[in-house]
C-alpha positions as a Python dict, from the first residue, in 0.01 Angstrom:
ca = {
    (1, 'X'): (0, 0, 0),
    (2, 'X'): (-287, 56, -237),
    (3, 'X'): (-149, 333, -457),
    (4, 'X'): (-229, 160, -790),
    (5, 'X'): (-556, 67, -942),
    (6, 'X'): (-892, 165, -801),
    (7, 'X'): (-957, -182, -662),
    (8, 'X'): (-631, -157, -461),
    (9, 'X'): (-731, 166, -281),
    (10, 'X'): (-747, 336, -46),
    (11, 'X'): (-376, 378, 6),
    (12, 'X'): (-275, 278, 351),
    (13, 'X'): (40, 230, 555),
    (14, 'X'): (151, -121, 649),
    (15, 'X'): (433, -190, 888),
    (16, 'X'): (613, -524, 875),
    (17, 'X'): (737, -600, 1224),
    (18, 'X'): (945, -907, 1133),
    (19, 'X'): (1223, -1008, 894),
    (20, 'X'): (1152, -1245, 607),
    (21, 'X'): (1334, -1408, 318),
    (22, 'X'): (1223, -1369, -40),
    (23, 'X'): (1386, -1502, -358),
    (24, 'X'): (1587, -1246, -556),
    (25, 'X'): (1448, -1376, -884),
    (26, 'X'): (1122, -1526, -998),
    (27, 'X'): (1087, -1908, -1010),
    (28, 'X'): (1193, -2023, -1353),
    (29, 'X'): (1034, -2286, -1577),
    (30, 'X'): (1343, -2501, -1520),
    (31, 'X'): (1287, -2492, -1143),
    (32, 'X'): (912, -2544, -1160),
    (33, 'X'): (937, -2819, -1422),
    (34, 'X'): (1176, -3008, -1186),
    (35, 'X'): (897, -2998, -928),
    (36, 'X'): (642, -3118, -1187),
    (37, 'X'): (868, -3407, -1289),
    (38, 'X'): (933, -3509, -926),
    (39, 'X'): (569, -3498, -821),
    (40, 'X'): (392, -3606, -1140),
    (41, 'X'): (213, -3271, -1175),
    (42, 'X'): (139, -3144, -1523),
    (43, 'X'): (371, -2863, -1634),
    (44, 'X'): (199, -2533, -1706),
    (45, 'X'): (178, -2385, -2052),
    (46, 'X'): (445, -2134, -2148),
    (47, 'X'): (191, -1954, -2371),
    (48, 'X'): (444, -1963, -2659),
    (49, 'X'): (709, -1783, -2460),
    (50, 'X'): (945, -2077, -2429),
    (51, 'X'): (1065, -2228, -2101),
    (52, 'X'): (1411, -2267, -1946),
    (53, 'X'): (1530, -1971, -1746),
    (54, 'X'): (1218, -1765, -1811),
    (55, 'X'): (988, -1696, -1516),
    (56, 'X'): (719, -1961, -1483),
    (57, 'X'): (368, -1845, -1576),
    (58, 'X'): (21, -2001, -1573),
    (59, 'X'): (52, -2151, -1223),
    (60, 'X'): (-255, -2150, -1000),
    (61, 'X'): (-229, -2068, -632),
    (62, 'X'): (-284, -2435, -515),
    (63, 'X'): (8, -2547, -735),
    (64, 'X'): (227, -2261, -615),
    (65, 'X'): (166, -2362, -252),
    (66, 'X'): (238, -2730, -341),
    (67, 'X'): (566, -2609, -490),
    (68, 'X'): (648, -2431, -163),
    (69, 'X'): (568, -2750, 31),
    (70, 'X'): (788, -2952, -205),
    (71, 'X'): (1078, -2705, -163),
    (72, 'X'): (1045, -2725, 216),
    (73, 'X'): (1044, -3105, 206),
    (74, 'X'): (1357, -3102, -12),
    (75, 'X'): (1538, -2910, 266),
    (76, 'X'): (1383, -3100, 553),
    (77, 'X'): (1189, -2791, 665),
    (78, 'X'): (844, -2811, 822),
    (79, 'X'): (535, -2812, 600),
    (80, 'X'): (411, -2456, 550),
    (81, 'X'): (49, -2504, 439),
    (82, 'X'): (-233, -2736, 540),
    (83, 'X'): (-484, -2884, 290),
    (84, 'X'): (-695, -2564, 310),
    (85, 'X'): (-398, -2332, 239),
    (86, 'X'): (-361, -2206, 595),
    (87, 'X'): (-11, -2124, 727),
    (88, 'X'): (142, -2381, 959),
    (89, 'X'): (401, -2292, 1220),
    (90, 'X'): (710, -2512, 1288),
    (91, 'X'): (499, -2745, 1501),
    (92, 'X'): (227, -2787, 1236),
    (93, 'X'): (-20, -2560, 1421),
    (94, 'X'): (-237, -2328, 1206),
    (95, 'X'): (-126, -1965, 1240),
    (96, 'X'): (-222, -1637, 1079),
    (97, 'X'): (125, -1498, 1158),
    (98, 'X'): (356, -1541, 857),
    (99, 'X'): (662, -1478, 1079),
    (100, 'X'): (592, -1812, 1251),
    (101, 'X'): (619, -2012, 929),
    (102, 'X'): (960, -2172, 889),
    (103, 'X'): (962, -2330, 541),
    (104, 'X'): (912, -2191, 191),
    (105, 'X'): (593, -1996, 139),
    (106, 'X'): (442, -1736, -89),
    (107, 'X'): (497, -1379, 22),
    (108, 'X'): (205, -1187, 163),
    (109, 'X'): (82, -892, -45),
    (110, 'X'): (256, -650, 192),
    (111, 'X'): (585, -847, 182),
    (112, 'X'): (573, -864, -195),
    (113, 'X'): (507, -490, -232),
    (114, 'X'): (781, -405, 16),
    (115, 'X'): (1030, -625, -175),
    (116, 'X'): (914, -498, -516),
    (117, 'X'): (980, -140, -403),
    (118, 'X'): (1336, -218, -295),
    (119, 'X'): (1293, -348, 59),
    (120, 'X'): (1515, -199, 327),
    (121, 'X'): (1733, -25, 64),
    (122, 'X'): (1433, 147, -104),
    (123, 'X'): (1467, 510, -185),
    (124, 'X'): (1095, 569, -165),
    (125, 'X'): (1030, 484, -529),
    (126, 'X'): (687, 363, -635),
    (127, 'X'): (855, 72, -818),
    (128, 'X'): (1189, -100, -751),
    (129, 'X'): (1441, 163, -860),
    (130, 'X'): (1211, 423, -1018),
    (131, 'X'): (881, 600, -1011),
    (132, 'X'): (826, 509, -1377),
    (133, 'X'): (726, 154, -1463),
    (134, 'X'): (877, 198, -1813),
    (135, 'X'): (1222, 229, -1659),
    (136, 'X'): (1209, -91, -1455),
    (137, 'X'): (945, -318, -1603),
    (138, 'X'): (880, -496, -1929),
    (139, 'X'): (514, -521, -2012),
    (140, 'X'): (273, -507, -2309),
    (141, 'X'): (287, -123, -2335),
    (142, 'X'): (665, -95, -2358),
    (143, 'X'): (749, -431, -2522),
    (144, 'X'): (632, -356, -2873),
    (145, 'X'): (324, -566, -2785),
    (146, 'X'): (540, -882, -2771),
    (147, 'X'): (350, -988, -2460),
    (148, 'X'): (16, -940, -2628),
    (149, 'X'): (132, -1121, -2942),
    (150, 'X'): (244, -1417, -2727),
    (151, 'X'): (-95, -1438, -2562),
    (152, 'X'): (-271, -1413, -2896),
    (153, 'X'): (-52, -1694, -3038),
    (154, 'X'): (-154, -1910, -2741),
    (155, 'X'): (-523, -1844, -2795),
    (156, 'X'): (-502, -1911, -3168),
    (157, 'X'): (-311, -2242, -3120),
}
């Protein structure tokens, strides 16, 4: 971990000693809007990008953890976070060990980075499937500034 920006360094090795599940795709606006409708939460802005099957954006951490709790409740799984955002194990006891959490939760930074690089089928790439972000990601520098234009439209509205 820590091979990117200066504030992510120094690079260091992290070993995950447990298995975990992570969604194959990002949470979509359709999925998150269902949560908002069911709980009375306000839907986040799409910043002019449209909604539907697009990945949800503009969600704060507290709302993301509330979404995880809601998903867990929908499947009769134990609550995963307390009111302070601490992990809860299957018995509702605070834990710092993510492997003891049974329901839906956000991935840790190490879990996310492991998954983003290809997980157990990774070929050692810096990104999932390549060492070049341009080959596997769509962002402001390779999108013809569509991302930047969308953000500017949001600010001007």
